């Protein structure tokens, strides 16, 4: 519009806004947007919008349908994402994108939106029969690519975090794309804010990540985890015997970052193929209050192997009592737990017997301290275990009956699953997982076995995505590619996992409202529909089935109707 007078420019901008409103419906937001729709097509570029659960590959065709804006729906305190795809008709470089303020019932600053440029990783081997090879979209760096080849797609990931203070209603913004400083296009962005806030979740979400190289601070990774719904972590004290100060500083940071549940560092047992070793040692690296000259591991059993070694009993008893009292003073004892062996093989009697002995010793010294076992319940340990984190493969008979028995005894039931977030599988495998958590009434989950397995294995996930048998199984965060980039770099799967957890918050709210309004037939109908989204746990070793909704728009329709139902109750 260079050279055009101000009044004409203003008139044309208003006309474009009115046309956008007319195309979207009388209220601007008649329903969920299409999965993909073309926004702009000119002699330079084709641009379309795309649902966050649709993977865009470099050579995908421009969709036939059309839309006037990339559209988002979100409650207050919710984060939503949409993809805008650029397909230049000739090679382009020097790319950049900026988002304007959001105009509507109030002005929301441009800073509520984050722009990231989808990158691709090469897959050399499929994770399973539903997977694939070749280039797959996954990393989400902030830095734009150096160039885009002609007739190749470049998805751009737009994330909007709605403030709690946002007034409900319809907002408009623009995403302006430039190439070497020249404007390429301005894409309308429409945001509808529902008239309620999503409440905090009651679900405990646990994860682990190592910072690796090129990180300014390990705390950057912790902030990233809590930003994606992780609320259960332990203080990492790399130097044992430093006293409580370093530990307490870390706890203070975790609390400020949003962590609400804590793992108490008492030590652990190194298993042998998940069995209790004959000469088991209690490892105490990272325990903050050990004397500097004390051994870092203690033999657990006496010479006969029939009971505790007296020194071990005394040391662990003192450690438990001091740690419990300290956690009480910190005000977090009621939100803490301890675990001391990973995935124990509870079909092995010696393993069961020794877990029972150690659990009894803990309870003798601290009756209120909760104990977590990362396995499906067995009757012998139900009276001694407060939290069971069951693998989804160990959920059917006979484990299902034991899970219910543990629930009846007052235990929490958590769950974990190592092969949900696979790069080459449908993103709906990730998006629907929290719906399965809600369906099965679990109260906590482990967010995969690791988020940064590359920090442990030395692999470069930008080039080698296979961890064990799975593409991306232990990688949901990527390392920086060079010194000019800061980690962690999110993945699409990690973003979709946060969306899934926010769906869980919606389900928690709808369930609570259904109990308060038992005569509301609409909510009952919607919750019955939600129960069918992921009726059984997806397979871990058997990846040949997809027991979840695979159509993102089917789920989007259900979410939209659920938001409307909640809003109607809130209005009344």
Coordinates of C-alpha atoms in Angstrom, one line a residue:
X1 CA 0.0 0.0 0.0
X2 CA 3.0 2.3 -0.5
X3 CA 1.9 5.7 -1.7
X4 CA -1.7 5.2 -0.7
X5 CA -3.2 7.9 1.5
X6 CA -4.0 7.1 5.1
X7 CA -7.8 7.2 4.8
X8 CA -7.9 4.7 1.9
X9 CA -5.5 2.3 3.8
X10 CA -7.8 2.5 6.9
X11 CA -10.9 1.8 4.8
X12 CA -9.3 -1.3 3.2
X13 CA -8.1 -2.6 6.5
X14 CA -11.6 -2.3 8.0
X15 CA -13.1 -4.0 4.9
X16 CA -10.7 -6.9 5.3
X17 CA -11.6 -7.2 9.0
X18 CA -15.3 -7.2 8.2
X19 CA -14.8 -9.8 5.4
X20 CA -13.0 -12.0 7.9
X21 CA -15.8 -11.7 10.5
X22 CA -18.4 -12.6 7.9
X23 CA -16.5 -15.6 6.7
X24 CA -16.1 -16.9 10.3
X25 CA -19.8 -16.4 11.2
X26 CA -21.9 -13.8 12.9
X27 CA -20.0 -14.0 16.1
X28 CA -16.7 -14.6 14.5
X29 CA -16.3 -18.1 15.9
X30 CA -19.1 -20.5 14.8
X31 CA -17.1 -23.7 15.6
X32 CA -13.7 -25.4 15.5
X33 CA -11.6 -24.5 12.4
X34 CA -10.9 -27.0 9.7
X35 CA -7.8 -29.3 10.0
X36 CA -6.1 -27.5 7.1
X37 CA -7.2 -24.5 5.0
X38 CA -5.5 -22.2 2.6
X39 CA -5.2 -18.6 3.8
X40 CA -3.2 -16.8 1.1
X41 CA -2.0 -17.6 -2.4
X42 CA -0.2 -15.1 -4.6
X43 CA 2.6 -15.0 -7.1
X44 CA 5.2 -15.3 -4.3
X45 CA 3.8 -17.8 -1.8
X46 CA 1.0 -20.1 -0.8
X47 CA 0.1 -20.0 2.9
X48 CA -2.2 -22.2 4.9
X49 CA -3.1 -23.0 8.5
X50 CA -3.0 -26.4 10.0
X51 CA -4.1 -28.1 13.2
X52 CA -1.3 -28.8 15.7
X53 CA -1.8 -32.6 15.5
X54 CA -1.4 -32.7 11.7
X55 CA 2.2 -33.4 10.6
X56 CA 3.2 -31.3 7.6
X57 CA 5.8 -32.9 5.3
X58 CA 8.0 -30.9 2.9
X59 CA 6.1 -32.0 -0.3
X60 CA 2.5 -32.0 1.0
X61 CA 0.1 -30.4 -1.3
X62 CA -1.6 -27.0 -0.6
X63 CA -5.1 -27.8 0.8
X64 CA -8.2 -27.1 -1.3
X65 CA -10.3 -25.6 1.4
X66 CA -10.0 -21.9 2.3
X67 CA -10.2 -19.8 5.5
X68 CA -9.8 -16.2 6.4
X69 CA -7.7 -16.6 9.5
X70 CA -5.7 -19.1 11.5
X71 CA -8.0 -19.7 14.5
X72 CA -7.5 -20.6 18.1
X73 CA -9.9 -21.3 21.0
X74 CA -8.6 -21.3 24.6
X75 CA -9.7 -20.8 28.1
X76 CA -7.9 -18.4 30.4
X77 CA -4.6 -19.8 31.6
X78 CA -4.5 -22.2 28.7
X79 CA -1.9 -22.6 25.9
X80 CA -3.0 -23.4 22.3
X81 CA -1.0 -23.8 19.1
X82 CA -1.7 -23.6 15.4
X83 CA 0.6 -24.1 12.4
X84 CA 1.0 -21.6 9.6
X85 CA 2.6 -23.2 6.5
X86 CA 4.6 -21.2 4.0
X87 CA 5.2 -22.7 0.5
X88 CA 7.3 -20.2 -1.6
X89 CA 7.1 -20.4 -5.4
X90 CA 10.8 -19.5 -5.5
X91 CA 13.7 -20.0 -3.1
X92 CA 13.7 -17.5 -0.2
X93 CA 16.1 -16.6 2.6
X94 CA 16.4 -14.1 5.4
X95 CA 13.0 -15.2 6.9
X96 CA 11.5 -13.6 9.9
X97 CA 8.0 -13.5 11.6
X98 CA 6.5 -11.0 14.0
X99 CA 3.1 -11.1 15.8
X100 CA 1.1 -8.0 16.5
X101 CA -0.8 -7.2 19.7
X102 CA -4.2 -8.9 20.0
X103 CA -7.1 -6.5 19.7
X104 CA -10.5 -7.4 21.2
X105 CA -12.3 -6.9 24.5
X106 CA -8.9 -5.7 25.8
X107 CA -5.5 -5.4 24.3
X108 CA -3.4 -8.5 24.8
X109 CA 0.3 -8.0 24.2
X110 CA 2.1 -9.7 21.3
X111 CA 4.3 -11.4 23.9
X112 CA 1.6 -14.0 24.6
X113 CA 2.5 -15.5 21.3
X114 CA 5.7 -17.4 20.5
X115 CA 6.8 -18.2 16.9
X116 CA 8.9 -21.2 16.2
X117 CA 10.1 -22.8 12.9
X118 CA 9.4 -26.5 12.5
X119 CA 12.5 -28.5 11.6
X120 CA 12.9 -32.0 10.2
X121 CA 14.9 -35.0 11.4
X122 CA 15.9 -38.0 9.3
X123 CA 14.4 -41.4 10.3
X124 CA 16.4 -44.4 9.0
X125 CA 14.2 -47.1 10.6
X126 CA 10.5 -47.2 11.5
X127 CA 9.5 -47.6 15.1
X128 CA 6.8 -50.1 14.1
X129 CA 4.3 -51.0 11.4
X130 CA 2.5 -47.7 11.7
X131 CA 5.7 -45.7 11.5
X132 CA 7.9 -44.6 8.6
X133 CA 11.3 -43.4 7.4
X134 CA 12.5 -40.2 5.8
X135 CA 12.2 -36.6 7.0
X136 CA 9.7 -36.1 9.8
X137 CA 8.8 -32.8 11.5
X138 CA 9.6 -32.6 15.2
X139 CA 12.1 -30.0 16.6
X140 CA 10.8 -26.5 17.2
X141 CA 13.7 -24.0 17.2
X142 CA 13.2 -20.3 17.6
X143 CA 15.7 -19.6 14.8
X144 CA 14.3 -19.5 11.3
X145 CA 15.9 -21.7 8.7
X146 CA 18.6 -20.1 6.5
X147 CA 16.4 -20.5 3.4
X148 CA 13.4 -22.3 2.0
X149 CA 13.6 -24.1 -1.3
X150 CA 11.0 -23.4 -4.0
X151 CA 7.8 -25.4 -3.7
X152 CA 8.9 -26.8 -0.3
X153 CA 6.7 -26.4 2.8
X154 CA 8.0 -24.6 5.9
X155 CA 5.6 -25.0 8.8
X156 CA 5.7 -22.3 11.5
X157 CA 4.4 -23.2 15.0
X158 CA 2.5 -20.4 16.7
X159 CA 1.8 -20.8 20.4
X160 CA -0.5 -18.5 22.3
X161 CA -0.6 -18.5 26.1
X162 CA -3.9 -16.9 27.3
X163 CA -3.4 -14.8 30.5
X164 CA -5.6 -15.5 33.5
X165 CA -6.6 -11.8 33.3
X166 CA -7.8 -11.9 29.7
X167 CA -11.4 -10.8 29.1
X168 CA -13.4 -13.4 27.3
X169 CA -14.4 -12.8 23.7
X170 CA -12.9 -12.6 20.2
X171 CA -9.5 -11.2 19.4
X172 CA -7.6 -10.4 16.2
X173 CA -3.9 -10.2 15.5
X174 CA -1.5 -10.5 12.5
X175 CA 1.5 -12.7 11.9
X176 CA 3.7 -10.8 9.4
X177 CA 6.3 -12.8 7.5
X178 CA 9.3 -11.1 5.8
X179 CA 12.1 -12.4 3.5
X180 CA 15.3 -10.3 3.5
X181 CA 13.4 -7.4 5.1
X182 CA 10.6 -7.3 2.5
X183 CA 7.1 -8.2 3.5
X184 CA 6.0 -11.5 2.2
X185 CA 2.5 -11.7 3.7
X186 CA 0.4 -10.8 6.8
X187 CA -1.7 -13.7 8.1
X188 CA -4.8 -12.9 10.2
X189 CA -4.7 -14.7 13.6
X190 CA -8.1 -15.1 15.4
X191 CA -8.3 -16.0 19.1
X192 CA -11.5 -16.9 21.0
X193 CA -11.2 -16.8 24.8
X194 CA -13.8 -18.8 26.7
X195 CA -15.6 -17.3 29.7
X196 CA -13.8 -19.4 32.3
X197 CA -10.3 -20.4 33.5
X198 CA -9.0 -24.0 33.5
X199 CA -8.2 -24.9 37.1
X200 CA -4.9 -26.4 38.2
X201 CA -4.6 -30.1 37.7
X202 CA -4.7 -32.7 40.5
X203 CA -2.7 -35.0 38.3
X204 CA 1.0 -35.6 39.4
X205 CA 3.3 -35.4 36.4
X206 CA 6.9 -36.6 36.8
X207 CA 9.8 -36.4 34.4
X208 CA 13.5 -36.3 34.2
X209 CA 16.0 -34.5 32.0
X210 CA 19.7 -33.8 31.9
X211 CA 20.8 -30.4 30.8
X212 CA 23.7 -31.6 28.5
X213 CA 25.9 -29.3 26.6
X214 CA 25.4 -25.6 25.6
X215 CA 23.0 -24.9 28.4
X216 CA 23.3 -21.7 30.4
X217 CA 21.8 -23.4 33.4
X218 CA 20.2 -26.8 34.2
X219 CA 17.4 -24.8 35.6
X220 CA 16.4 -23.9 32.0
X221 CA 15.4 -27.5 31.6
X222 CA 13.4 -27.5 34.8
X223 CA 11.6 -24.4 33.8
X224 CA 10.8 -26.0 30.5
X225 CA 9.4 -29.1 32.2
X226 CA 7.2 -27.2 34.6
X227 CA 6.0 -25.0 31.6
X228 CA 4.8 -28.3 30.0
X229 CA 2.9 -29.5 33.0
X230 CA 5.6 -31.4 35.0
X231 CA 4.9 -30.8 38.7
X232 CA 6.7 -33.6 40.5
X233 CA 10.5 -33.6 40.8
X234 CA 13.3 -34.0 43.3
X235 CA 16.2 -31.7 44.3
X236 CA 19.4 -32.7 42.4
X237 CA 22.4 -32.3 44.7
X238 CA 25.5 -33.3 42.6
X239 CA 27.9 -33.1 45.6
X240 CA 26.9 -35.3 48.5
X241 CA 27.6 -34.3 52.0
X242 CA 27.2 -30.5 51.4
X243 CA 24.5 -30.2 54.1
X244 CA 21.0 -28.9 53.4
X245 CA 21.8 -25.5 51.9
X246 CA 22.4 -26.6 48.3
X247 CA 19.4 -28.9 48.6
X248 CA 17.1 -26.2 50.1
X249 CA 18.1 -23.7 47.4
X250 CA 17.1 -26.2 44.8
X251 CA 13.8 -26.9 46.5
X252 CA 13.1 -23.2 46.7
X253 CA 13.7 -22.9 43.0
X254 CA 11.5 -25.9 42.2
X255 CA 8.7 -24.4 44.2
X256 CA 9.1 -21.1 42.4
X257 CA 9.0 -22.9 39.1
X258 CA 5.7 -24.6 39.9
X259 CA 6.7 -28.0 41.3
X260 CA 4.2 -29.1 44.0
X261 CA 5.3 -32.7 44.7
X262 CA 8.8 -33.8 45.7
X263 CA 11.0 -36.9 45.7
X264 CA 13.0 -37.1 49.0
X265 CA 16.7 -38.1 48.4
X266 CA 17.3 -41.1 50.8
X267 CA 19.3 -43.3 48.4
X268 CA 18.5 -46.3 46.3
X269 CA 19.3 -49.9 45.3
X270 CA 21.0 -50.8 42.0
X271 CA 19.0 -53.7 40.8
X272 CA 20.2 -56.7 38.7
X273 CA 17.9 -57.1 35.8
X274 CA 15.2 -55.6 38.1
X275 CA 15.9 -58.2 40.8
X276 CA 17.2 -57.5 44.3
X277 CA 20.9 -58.3 44.2
X278 CA 22.3 -61.0 46.5
X279 CA 24.8 -58.4 47.8
X280 CA 22.7 -55.4 47.5
X281 CA 24.2 -52.0 48.3
X282 CA 22.4 -48.8 49.3
X283 CA 23.7 -46.1 47.0
X284 CA 23.8 -42.6 48.6
X285 CA 25.2 -40.3 46.0
X286 CA 23.2 -37.1 46.1
X287 CA 22.1 -37.5 49.7
X288 CA 22.7 -34.1 51.1
X289 CA 23.5 -34.7 54.8
X290 CA 26.1 -37.5 54.7
X291 CA 29.4 -36.7 56.3
X292 CA 32.0 -36.0 53.7
X293 CA 34.2 -39.0 54.7
X294 CA 31.2 -41.5 54.9
X295 CA 31.0 -44.3 52.3
X296 CA 28.8 -43.6 49.3
X297 CA 27.3 -47.1 49.5
X298 CA 26.4 -49.4 52.4
X299 CA 25.9 -53.1 52.4
X300 CA 22.2 -53.7 53.2
X301 CA 22.2 -57.3 54.5
X302 CA 24.1 -59.0 57.3
X303 CA 26.6 -61.8 56.5
X304 CA 23.9 -64.5 56.6
X305 CA 21.7 -62.4 54.3
X306 CA 18.7 -62.9 56.7
X307 CA 18.3 -59.3 58.1
X308 CA 19.8 -55.8 57.9
X309 CA 23.4 -55.1 58.6
X310 CA 23.4 -53.2 61.9
X311 CA 25.3 -50.3 60.4
X312 CA 22.9 -50.0 57.5
X313 CA 19.9 -50.0 59.8
X314 CA 21.3 -47.3 62.0
X315 CA 22.5 -45.1 59.1
X316 CA 19.3 -45.3 57.2
X317 CA 17.1 -44.8 60.3
X318 CA 19.0 -41.7 61.2
X319 CA 18.8 -40.4 57.6
X320 CA 15.1 -41.0 57.4
X321 CA 14.4 -39.2 60.7
X322 CA 16.5 -36.2 59.9
X323 CA 15.2 -35.9 56.3
X324 CA 11.6 -36.2 57.4
X325 CA 12.0 -33.5 60.1
X326 CA 13.7 -31.2 57.6
X327 CA 11.0 -31.7 55.0
X328 CA 8.4 -30.9 57.7
X329 CA 10.2 -27.7 58.4
X330 CA 10.3 -26.9 54.7
X331 CA 6.5 -27.4 54.6
X332 CA 6.6 -30.1 51.9
X333 CA 6.5 -33.4 53.8
X334 CA 2.9 -34.0 53.0
X335 CA 3.7 -33.5 49.3
X336 CA 6.8 -35.8 49.3
X337 CA 7.5 -39.4 48.7
X338 CA 10.5 -41.8 48.4
X339 CA 11.4 -44.5 46.0
X340 CA 14.4 -46.8 46.3
X341 CA 14.4 -49.3 43.4
X342 CA 13.3 -48.9 39.8
X343 CA 10.8 -51.3 38.1
X344 CA 11.4 -54.2 40.6
X345 CA 10.5 -57.7 39.3
X346 CA 7.8 -58.5 41.9
X347 CA 7.5 -62.1 40.6
X348 CA 10.9 -62.7 42.3
X349 CA 10.3 -63.5 46.0
X350 CA 13.6 -62.2 47.3
X351 CA 12.9 -58.9 45.6
X352 CA 9.5 -58.7 47.3
X353 CA 10.9 -59.7 50.7
X354 CA 13.6 -57.1 50.7
X355 CA 11.4 -54.3 49.4
X356 CA 9.0 -55.2 52.3
X357 CA 11.9 -55.1 54.8
X358 CA 13.1 -51.7 53.7
X359 CA 9.6 -50.4 53.5
X360 CA 8.9 -51.5 57.1
X361 CA 12.1 -49.8 58.2
X362 CA 11.0 -46.5 56.6
X363 CA 7.5 -46.7 58.1
X364 CA 9.0 -47.5 61.6
X365 CA 11.0 -44.3 61.4
X366 CA 8.5 -42.2 59.5
X367 CA 4.9 -43.6 59.4
X368 CA 3.6 -40.7 57.3
X369 CA 6.4 -40.8 54.6
X370 CA 4.9 -42.1 51.4
X371 CA 6.6 -44.9 49.4
X372 CA 6.4 -45.2 45.6
X373 CA 6.9 -48.5 43.8
X374 CA 7.2 -48.3 40.0
X375 CA 5.4 -51.6 39.3
X376 CA 1.8 -52.9 39.3
X377 CA 0.7 -53.9 42.8
X378 CA 1.3 -57.3 44.4
X379 CA -0.8 -58.3 47.5
X380 CA 2.2 -58.7 49.8
X381 CA 3.3 -55.1 49.3
X382 CA -0.1 -53.3 49.2
X383 CA -0.1 -52.5 53.0
X384 CA 3.4 -51.0 52.7
X385 CA 3.1 -49.0 49.5
X386 CA 1.4 -45.6 49.2
X387 CA 1.8 -45.0 45.5
X388 CA 2.0 -47.6 42.6
X389 CA 3.2 -46.4 39.3
X390 CA 2.1 -49.2 37.0
X391 CA 3.4 -49.9 33.5
X392 CA 0.5 -50.0 31.0
X393 CA 1.6 -53.4 29.9
X394 CA 0.9 -54.7 33.5
X395 CA -2.7 -53.5 33.7
X396 CA -4.8 -56.5 32.5
X397 CA -5.3 -59.8 34.5
X398 CA -4.2 -60.5 37.1
X399 CA -2.9 -57.0 37.7
X400 CA -6.2 -55.2 37.2
X401 CA -7.6 -56.9 40.3
X402 CA -4.5 -56.0 42.3
X403 CA -4.8 -52.4 41.1
X404 CA -8.3 -52.2 42.4
X405 CA -7.3 -53.8 45.7
X406 CA -4.6 -51.2 46.1
X407 CA -7.0 -48.4 45.4
X408 CA -9.4 -49.8 48.0
X409 CA -6.5 -49.9 50.5
X410 CA -6.0 -46.2 49.9
X411 CA -3.0 -46.3 47.5
X412 CA -2.6 -43.8 44.7
X413 CA -2.4 -45.4 41.2
X414 CA 0.0 -43.8 38.7
X415 CA 0.9 -45.1 35.3
X416 CA 3.8 -44.8 32.9
X417 CA 4.4 -45.8 29.2
X418 CA 7.7 -45.7 27.4
X419 CA 6.6 -45.6 23.8
X420 CA 3.8 -43.1 23.5
X421 CA 5.7 -40.1 22.0
X422 CA 7.2 -41.7 18.8
X423 CA 8.3 -39.3 16.1
X424 CA 6.9 -41.4 13.3
X425 CA 3.6 -42.3 14.8
X426 CA 0.4 -40.2 14.9
X427 CA 0.5 -37.2 17.2
X428 CA -2.9 -38.4 18.4
X429 CA -1.1 -41.1 20.2
X430 CA 0.3 -38.4 22.4
X431 CA -2.7 -36.1 22.4
X432 CA -5.2 -38.8 23.6
X433 CA -2.9 -40.3 26.3
X434 CA -4.2 -37.9 29.1
X435 CA -7.7 -38.9 28.1
X436 CA -6.7 -42.5 28.9
X437 CA -5.3 -41.3 32.2
X438 CA -8.7 -39.7 33.0
X439 CA -10.6 -42.8 31.9
X440 CA -8.6 -45.2 34.1
X441 CA -8.8 -42.8 37.1
X442 CA -5.0 -42.6 37.6
X443 CA -3.7 -39.8 39.8
X444 CA -0.2 -39.5 38.4
X445 CA 2.1 -40.3 35.5
X446 CA 5.7 -40.5 34.5
X447 CA 6.3 -38.3 31.5
X448 CA 8.4 -41.0 29.7
X449 CA 11.7 -42.5 30.8
X450 CA 13.7 -39.4 29.8
X451 CA 13.4 -36.2 27.9
X452 CA 17.1 -35.8 27.0
X453 CA 18.5 -39.3 26.5
X454 CA 21.1 -37.7 24.2
X455 CA 22.8 -36.2 27.2
X456 CA 23.5 -39.8 28.5
X457 CA 24.2 -41.6 25.2
X458 CA 26.1 -39.0 23.4
X459 CA 23.9 -39.3 20.3
X460 CA 23.0 -36.3 18.2
X461 CA 19.2 -36.5 17.9
X462 CA 19.2 -34.1 15.0
X463 CA 20.8 -36.9 13.0
X464 CA 20.1 -40.1 14.9
X465 CA 16.6 -40.4 16.3
X466 CA 16.6 -44.1 17.3
X467 CA 16.8 -44.7 21.1
X468 CA 16.3 -48.4 21.7
X469 CA 13.7 -49.6 19.2
X470 CA 11.9 -46.3 19.0
X471 CA 12.3 -43.0 17.2
X472 CA 12.4 -40.3 19.8
X473 CA 11.4 -42.5 22.7
X474 CA 13.8 -40.8 25.1
X475 CA 14.0 -37.5 23.4
X476 CA 11.3 -34.8 23.8
X477 CA 13.8 -32.0 24.1
X478 CA 16.6 -31.3 21.6
X479 CA 20.0 -29.8 22.3
X480 CA 21.1 -26.6 20.6
X481 CA 22.8 -27.1 17.2
X482 CA 25.6 -24.5 17.8
X483 CA 26.9 -21.9 20.2
X484 CA 24.4 -19.3 18.9
X485 CA 21.4 -21.4 20.0
X486 CA 20.2 -21.9 23.5
X487 CA 18.6 -25.1 24.8
X488 CA 16.3 -26.7 25.4
X489 CA 14.6 -26.9 22.1
X490 CA 11.1 -28.2 22.3
X491 CA 9.6 -30.9 20.1
X492 CA 6.2 -31.0 18.5
X493 CA 5.4 -34.1 20.6
X494 CA 6.3 -32.3 23.9
X495 CA 4.0 -29.4 22.9
X496 CA 1.2 -31.8 22.1
X497 CA 1.8 -33.5 25.5
X498 CA 1.1 -30.2 27.2
X499 CA -2.1 -29.9 25.1
X500 CA -3.1 -33.4 26.3
X501 CA -2.5 -32.4 30.0
X502 CA -4.6 -29.3 29.4
X503 CA -7.3 -31.6 28.0
X504 CA -7.1 -33.5 31.3
X505 CA -7.7 -30.2 33.2
X506 CA -10.8 -29.7 31.1
X507 CA -11.9 -33.3 31.9
X508 CA -11.3 -32.8 35.6
X509 CA -13.4 -29.6 35.5
X510 CA -16.2 -31.3 33.5
X511 CA -16.2 -34.3 35.9
X512 CA -16.4 -32.0 38.9
X513 CA -19.3 -30.0 37.4
X514 CA -21.2 -33.2 36.5
X515 CA -21.1 -34.2 40.1
X516 CA -22.4 -30.9 41.2
X517 CA -25.1 -30.9 38.5
X518 CA -26.2 -34.5 38.3
X519 CA -29.2 -33.6 36.3
X520 CA -27.1 -32.1 33.4
X521 CA -27.7 -34.6 30.6
X522 CA -25.4 -32.7 28.2
X523 CA -22.3 -33.1 30.5
X524 CA -23.1 -36.8 31.1
X525 CA -23.3 -37.4 27.3
X526 CA -20.1 -35.6 26.7
X527 CA -18.2 -37.4 29.4
X528 CA -19.5 -40.8 28.0
X529 CA -18.1 -39.7 24.6
X530 CA -14.8 -38.8 26.3
X531 CA -14.6 -42.2 27.8
X532 CA -14.3 -43.7 24.2
X533 CA -11.4 -41.4 23.1
X534 CA -8.7 -43.9 24.1
X535 CA -10.6 -47.0 25.4
X536 CA -7.5 -49.1 26.0
X537 CA -3.8 -48.3 26.7
X538 CA -1.8 -48.1 23.4
X539 CA 0.7 -51.0 23.0
X540 CA 4.3 -50.6 24.2
X541 CA 5.9 -53.6 22.4
X542 CA 3.0 -54.2 20.0
X543 CA 2.8 -51.1 17.9
X544 CA 0.5 -52.5 15.3
X545 CA -2.8 -51.1 16.7
X546 CA -4.1 -47.5 17.3
X547 CA -6.7 -47.9 20.1
X548 CA -7.4 -44.1 20.1
X549 CA -9.1 -41.5 18.0
X550 CA -6.8 -40.8 15.1
X551 CA -8.8 -37.9 13.6
X552 CA -7.8 -34.6 15.3
X553 CA -11.0 -32.9 14.2
X554 CA -13.2 -35.5 15.8
X555 CA -11.4 -34.7 19.1
X556 CA -11.5 -31.0 18.4
X557 CA -15.3 -31.2 18.0
X558 CA -15.7 -33.0 21.3
X559 CA -13.4 -30.4 23.1
X560 CA -15.4 -27.6 21.5
X561 CA -18.8 -29.0 22.7
X562 CA -17.3 -29.6 26.2
X563 CA -16.0 -26.0 26.4
X564 CA -19.5 -24.7 25.4
X565 CA -21.2 -26.9 28.0
X566 CA -18.9 -25.8 30.8
X567 CA -19.3 -22.2 29.7
X568 CA -23.1 -22.5 29.9
X569 CA -22.9 -23.8 33.5
X570 CA -20.5 -21.0 34.4
X571 CA -22.9 -18.4 33.0
X572 CA -25.7 -19.8 35.2

